XYZ file of C-alpha atoms in Angstrom:
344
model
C 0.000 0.000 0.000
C 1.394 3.315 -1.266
C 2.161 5.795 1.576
C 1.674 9.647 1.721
C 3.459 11.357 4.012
C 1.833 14.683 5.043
C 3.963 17.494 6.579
C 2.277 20.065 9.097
C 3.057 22.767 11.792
C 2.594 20.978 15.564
C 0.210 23.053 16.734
C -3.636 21.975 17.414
C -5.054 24.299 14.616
C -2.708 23.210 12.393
C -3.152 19.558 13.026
C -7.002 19.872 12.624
C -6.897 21.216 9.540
C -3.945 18.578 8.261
C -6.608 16.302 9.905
C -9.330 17.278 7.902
C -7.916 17.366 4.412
C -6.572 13.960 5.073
C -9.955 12.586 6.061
C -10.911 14.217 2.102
C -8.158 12.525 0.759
C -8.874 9.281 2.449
C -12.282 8.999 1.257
C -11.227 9.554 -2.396
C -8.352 7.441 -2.507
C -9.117 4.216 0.206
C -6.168 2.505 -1.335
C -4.005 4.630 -0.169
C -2.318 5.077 3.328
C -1.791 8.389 4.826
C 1.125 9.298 7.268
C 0.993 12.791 9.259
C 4.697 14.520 10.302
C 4.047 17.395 12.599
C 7.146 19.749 12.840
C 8.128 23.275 13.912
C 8.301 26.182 11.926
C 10.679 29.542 12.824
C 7.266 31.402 13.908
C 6.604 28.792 16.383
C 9.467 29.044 18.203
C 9.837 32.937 17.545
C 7.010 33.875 19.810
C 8.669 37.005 21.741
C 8.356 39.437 18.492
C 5.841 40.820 16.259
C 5.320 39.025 13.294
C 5.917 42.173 11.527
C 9.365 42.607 12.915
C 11.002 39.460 12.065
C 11.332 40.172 8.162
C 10.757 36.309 7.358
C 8.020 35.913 4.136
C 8.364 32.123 5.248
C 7.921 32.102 8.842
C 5.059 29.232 9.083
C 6.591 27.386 6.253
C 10.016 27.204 5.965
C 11.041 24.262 7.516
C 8.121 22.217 6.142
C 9.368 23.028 2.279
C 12.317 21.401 3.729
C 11.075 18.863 4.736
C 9.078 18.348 0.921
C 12.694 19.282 -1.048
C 14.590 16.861 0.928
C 11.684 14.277 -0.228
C 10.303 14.023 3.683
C 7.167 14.259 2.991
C 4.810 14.522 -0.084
C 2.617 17.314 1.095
C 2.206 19.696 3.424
C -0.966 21.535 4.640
C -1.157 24.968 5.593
C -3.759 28.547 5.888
C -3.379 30.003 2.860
C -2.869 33.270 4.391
C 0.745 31.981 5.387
C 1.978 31.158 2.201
C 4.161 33.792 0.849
C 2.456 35.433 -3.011
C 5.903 34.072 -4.359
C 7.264 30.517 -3.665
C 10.811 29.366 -3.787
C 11.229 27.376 -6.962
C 10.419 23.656 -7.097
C 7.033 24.133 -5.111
C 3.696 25.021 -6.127
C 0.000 25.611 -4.237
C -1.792 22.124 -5.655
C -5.101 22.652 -3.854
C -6.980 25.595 -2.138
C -9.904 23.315 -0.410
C -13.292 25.635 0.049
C -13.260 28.617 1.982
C -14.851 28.821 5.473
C -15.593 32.678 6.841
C -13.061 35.113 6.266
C -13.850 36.994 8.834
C -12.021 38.743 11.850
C -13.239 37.626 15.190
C -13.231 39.700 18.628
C -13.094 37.331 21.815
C -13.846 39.209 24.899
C -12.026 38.727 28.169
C -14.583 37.494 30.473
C -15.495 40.511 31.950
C -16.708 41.994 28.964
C -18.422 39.483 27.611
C -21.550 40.909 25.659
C -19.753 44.007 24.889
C -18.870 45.117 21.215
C -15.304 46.868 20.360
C -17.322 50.655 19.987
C -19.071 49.729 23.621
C -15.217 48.696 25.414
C -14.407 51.663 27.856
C -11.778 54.073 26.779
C -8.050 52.964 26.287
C -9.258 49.409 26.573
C -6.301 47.257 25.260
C -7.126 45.159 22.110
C -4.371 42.540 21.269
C -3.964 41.562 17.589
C -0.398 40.288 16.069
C -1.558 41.186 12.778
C -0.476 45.242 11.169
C -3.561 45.056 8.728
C -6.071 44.579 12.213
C -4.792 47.221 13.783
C -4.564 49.904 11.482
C -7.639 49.529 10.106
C -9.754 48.964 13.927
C -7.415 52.000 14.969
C -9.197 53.852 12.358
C -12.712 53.035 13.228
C -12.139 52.647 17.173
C -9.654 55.148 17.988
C -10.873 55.286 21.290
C -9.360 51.647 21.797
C -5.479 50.920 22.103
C -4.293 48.025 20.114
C -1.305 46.027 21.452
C 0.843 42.581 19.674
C -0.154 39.869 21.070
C 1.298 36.071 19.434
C 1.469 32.501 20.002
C -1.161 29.905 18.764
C -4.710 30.142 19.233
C -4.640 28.449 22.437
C -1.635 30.460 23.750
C -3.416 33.801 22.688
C -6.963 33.054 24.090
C -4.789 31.470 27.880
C -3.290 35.234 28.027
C -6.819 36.678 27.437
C -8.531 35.015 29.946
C -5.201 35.087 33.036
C -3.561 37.741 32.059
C -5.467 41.197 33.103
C -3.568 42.738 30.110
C -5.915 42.672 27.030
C -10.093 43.471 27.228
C -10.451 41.838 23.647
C -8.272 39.859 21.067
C -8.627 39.737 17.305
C -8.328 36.157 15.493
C -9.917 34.756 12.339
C -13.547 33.253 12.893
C -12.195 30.062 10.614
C -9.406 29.397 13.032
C -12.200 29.457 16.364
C -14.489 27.767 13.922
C -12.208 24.546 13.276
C -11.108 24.237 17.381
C -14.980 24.059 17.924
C -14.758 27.315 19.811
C -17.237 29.682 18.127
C -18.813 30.032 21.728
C -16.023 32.456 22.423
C -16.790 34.720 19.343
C -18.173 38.261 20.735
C -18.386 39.944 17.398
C -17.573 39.018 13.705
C -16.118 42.092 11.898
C -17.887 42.692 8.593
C -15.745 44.023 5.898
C -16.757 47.962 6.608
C -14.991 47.136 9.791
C -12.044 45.170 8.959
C -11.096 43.998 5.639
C -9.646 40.373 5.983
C -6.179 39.011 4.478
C -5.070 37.574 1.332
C -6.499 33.995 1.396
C -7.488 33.788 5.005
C -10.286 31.207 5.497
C -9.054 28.855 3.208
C -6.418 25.706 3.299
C -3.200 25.926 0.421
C -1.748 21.954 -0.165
C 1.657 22.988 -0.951
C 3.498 20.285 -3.479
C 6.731 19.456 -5.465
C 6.107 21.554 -8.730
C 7.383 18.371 -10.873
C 5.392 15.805 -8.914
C 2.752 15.227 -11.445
C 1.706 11.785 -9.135
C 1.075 14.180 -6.070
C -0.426 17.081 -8.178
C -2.896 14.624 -9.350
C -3.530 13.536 -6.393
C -4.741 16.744 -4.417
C -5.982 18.860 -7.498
C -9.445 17.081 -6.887
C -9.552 19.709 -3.747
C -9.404 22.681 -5.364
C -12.676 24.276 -4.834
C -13.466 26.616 -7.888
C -15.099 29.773 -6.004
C -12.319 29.968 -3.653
C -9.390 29.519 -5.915
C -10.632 32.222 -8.381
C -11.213 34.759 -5.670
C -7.396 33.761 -3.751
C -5.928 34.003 -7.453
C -7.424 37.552 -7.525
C -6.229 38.199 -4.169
C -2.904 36.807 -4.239
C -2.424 38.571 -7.503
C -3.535 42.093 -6.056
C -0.787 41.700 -2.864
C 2.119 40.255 -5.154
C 1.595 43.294 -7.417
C 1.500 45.412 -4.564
C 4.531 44.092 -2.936
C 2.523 43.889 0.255
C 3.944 41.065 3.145
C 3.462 40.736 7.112
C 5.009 44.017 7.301
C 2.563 46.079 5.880
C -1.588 46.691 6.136
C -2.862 45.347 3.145
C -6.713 44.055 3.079
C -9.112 42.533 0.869
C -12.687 41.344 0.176
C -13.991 39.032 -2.689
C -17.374 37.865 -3.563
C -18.539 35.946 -6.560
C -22.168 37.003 -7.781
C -24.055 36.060 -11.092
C -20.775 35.173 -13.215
C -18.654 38.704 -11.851
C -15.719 37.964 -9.336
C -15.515 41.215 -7.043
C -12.627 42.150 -5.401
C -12.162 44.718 -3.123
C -8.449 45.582 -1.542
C -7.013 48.741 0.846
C -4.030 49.676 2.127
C -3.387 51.921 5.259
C -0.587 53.706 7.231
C 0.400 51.848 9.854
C -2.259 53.821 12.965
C -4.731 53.546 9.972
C -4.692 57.568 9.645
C -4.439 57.041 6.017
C -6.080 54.507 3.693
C -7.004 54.334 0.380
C -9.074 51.348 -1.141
C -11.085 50.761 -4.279
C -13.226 47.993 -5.853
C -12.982 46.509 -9.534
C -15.029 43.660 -11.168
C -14.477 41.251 -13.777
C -16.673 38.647 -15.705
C -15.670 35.281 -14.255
C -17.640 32.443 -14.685
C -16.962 29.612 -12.003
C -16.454 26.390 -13.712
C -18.066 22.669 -12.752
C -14.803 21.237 -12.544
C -13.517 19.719 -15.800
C -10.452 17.418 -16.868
C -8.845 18.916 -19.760
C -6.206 17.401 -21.431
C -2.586 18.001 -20.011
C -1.987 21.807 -20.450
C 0.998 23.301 -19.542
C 1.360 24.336 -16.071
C 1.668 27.656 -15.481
C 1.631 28.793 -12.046
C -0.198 32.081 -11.142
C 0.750 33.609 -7.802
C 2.176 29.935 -6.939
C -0.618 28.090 -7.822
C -1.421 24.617 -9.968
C -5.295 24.255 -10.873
C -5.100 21.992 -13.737
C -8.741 21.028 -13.916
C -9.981 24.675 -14.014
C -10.085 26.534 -17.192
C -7.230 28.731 -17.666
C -9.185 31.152 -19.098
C -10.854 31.914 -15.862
C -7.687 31.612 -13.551
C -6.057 34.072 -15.848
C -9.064 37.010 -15.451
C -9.164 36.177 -11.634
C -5.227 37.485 -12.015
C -5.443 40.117 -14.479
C -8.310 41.767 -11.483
C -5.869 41.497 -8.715
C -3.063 43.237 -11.024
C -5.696 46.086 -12.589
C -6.545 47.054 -8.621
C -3.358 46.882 -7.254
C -1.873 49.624 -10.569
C -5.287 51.413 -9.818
C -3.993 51.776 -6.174
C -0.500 52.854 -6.915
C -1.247 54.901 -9.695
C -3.427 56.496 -6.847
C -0.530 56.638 -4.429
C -0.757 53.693 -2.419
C 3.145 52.843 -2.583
C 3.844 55.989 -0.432
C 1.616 54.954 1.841
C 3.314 51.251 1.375
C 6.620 52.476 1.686
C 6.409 54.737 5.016
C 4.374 51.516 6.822
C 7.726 49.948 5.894
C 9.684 52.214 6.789
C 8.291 52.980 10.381
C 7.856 49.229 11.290
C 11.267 48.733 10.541
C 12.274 51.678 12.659
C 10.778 50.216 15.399
């Protein structure tokens, strides 16, 4: 019986969502025997510095495209959101698996449980490791002080709830959603309140580019909605140059054959922001075998079984918004976030 070795980070979320692609995969394939290999990553062990500040693209997923180059393991699973808009050479996204929400979440220290972010008192301290969350919530709450908070989910929501520190903390709804903890979710933030990231909600299966076997394998997960609106996403932050170190934010939908994607970015205390919407006629395929095309990869991604056609409009969106935004000025206000994060 053939063995596939799956790679993933160690931590709970991480291994539920390895978990549950697996499960997929073993109902499509029964013949076939699947092996998990949890491991760290540098932003697991790095937990004593902003995200921001440690200038890695590949914090989550270095050491697990190691672990595929040195032939370790055949796959690894991760959130989309932490795989970098460019990919070292040799590896490719093979699968985005259907989106769950891409929403921002606020938990609520105990105490304030039933309150909303405009209802915390004044200078209440709002923890959130991500740049994009707080500039834009500084914007629309200024009466709230956000502070960096990191570690995993459990880690974060443990220095919540003992540490008299933070009132509320930011995370993504999908995360709480897949640890079975919606019951701590005090407030989902809609996209007039906080745009989400590139790709967050969803699950990338990150491959050997040549591994046609394993490419074969896991392109039955792509999930056509999703990929088209990540492609447009991923395109708009790769042509922006955006990263971990600065606020960059977006919103998709899909609705009667036109992909819409919203994207902003801000100054770092949110002060200034600029964001625009485009549309383009998209129309989601039923999956479809073609025969072998070439593979091109857009923004690191292999979707052989959806038309080209499509992927390539989902890209040309992201590209047209992000050189709407620039020729706008968004790279000054790009380049200063930069700037003053790395002054920091």
């Amino acid at each position: 019986m053939r063995v596939i070795r799956v790679g993933t980070r160690k931590s709970q979320l991480a291994r539920i969502q390895t978990d549950s692609v697996v499960a997929t995969l073993k109902a499509l394939y029964p013949g076939l025997q699947f092996e998990i290999i949890a491991m760290s990553t540098t932003g697991d062990k790095i937990l004593d510095t902003a995200l921001s500040k440690i200038g890695e693209k590949s914090l989550f997923t270095k050491e697990l495209e190691l672990a595929l180059e040195r032939n370790e393991v055949d796959l690894v699973v991760h959130s989309l959101k932490d795989l970098p808009t460019v990919l070292p050479p040799g590896f490719t996204i093979g699968a985005i698996c259907k989106r769950e929400s891409p929403y921002d979440a606020v938990v609520f220290h105990p105490k304030f449980v039933g309150k909303t972010l405009e209802t915390l008192p004044e200078k209440s301290v709002v923890g959130t490791s991500s740049l994009r969350r707080a500039a834009q919530l500084q914007r629309k709450f200024p009466h709230l002080e956000f502070k960096s908070i990191r570690g995993n989910l459990n880690t974060r929501l443990r220095k919540l709830d003992e540490l008299q520190e933070f009132s509320a903390i930011i995370l993504a709804a999908a995360g709480l959603q897949r640890m079975g903890w919606q019951n701590r979710v005090g407030q989902i933030l809609h996209p007039e309140e906080c745009m989400y990231a590139v790709g967050q909600g969803a699950l990338g299966v990150e491959v050997r580019a040549k591994d046609q076997d394993i490419l074969d394998l896991v392109g039955v997960l792509h999930d056509p909605e999703t990929l088209l609106r990540c492609i447009a996403e991923r395109a708009f932050l790769r042509h922006l140059e955006g990263g971990c170190s600065v606020p960059v934010a977006v919103h998709t939908a899909m609705k009667d054959g036109q992909l819409y994607l919203t994207g902003g970015v801000w100054s770092l205390n949110g002060a200034d922001s600029m964001q625009e919407t485009m549309q383009a006629t998209i129309h989601v395929p039923a999956q479809h075998e073609d025969g072998p095309e070439d593979d091109p990869q857009l923004v690191g991604i292999t979707a052989r079984n959806i038309p080209q056609q499509a992927q390539l409009a989902a890209e040309s969106l992201g590209i047209s918004l992000a050189t709407l935004l620039l020729n706008k000025g968004a790279k000054n206000i790009l380049d200063v976030a930069r700037q003053l994060n790395d002054a920091h």
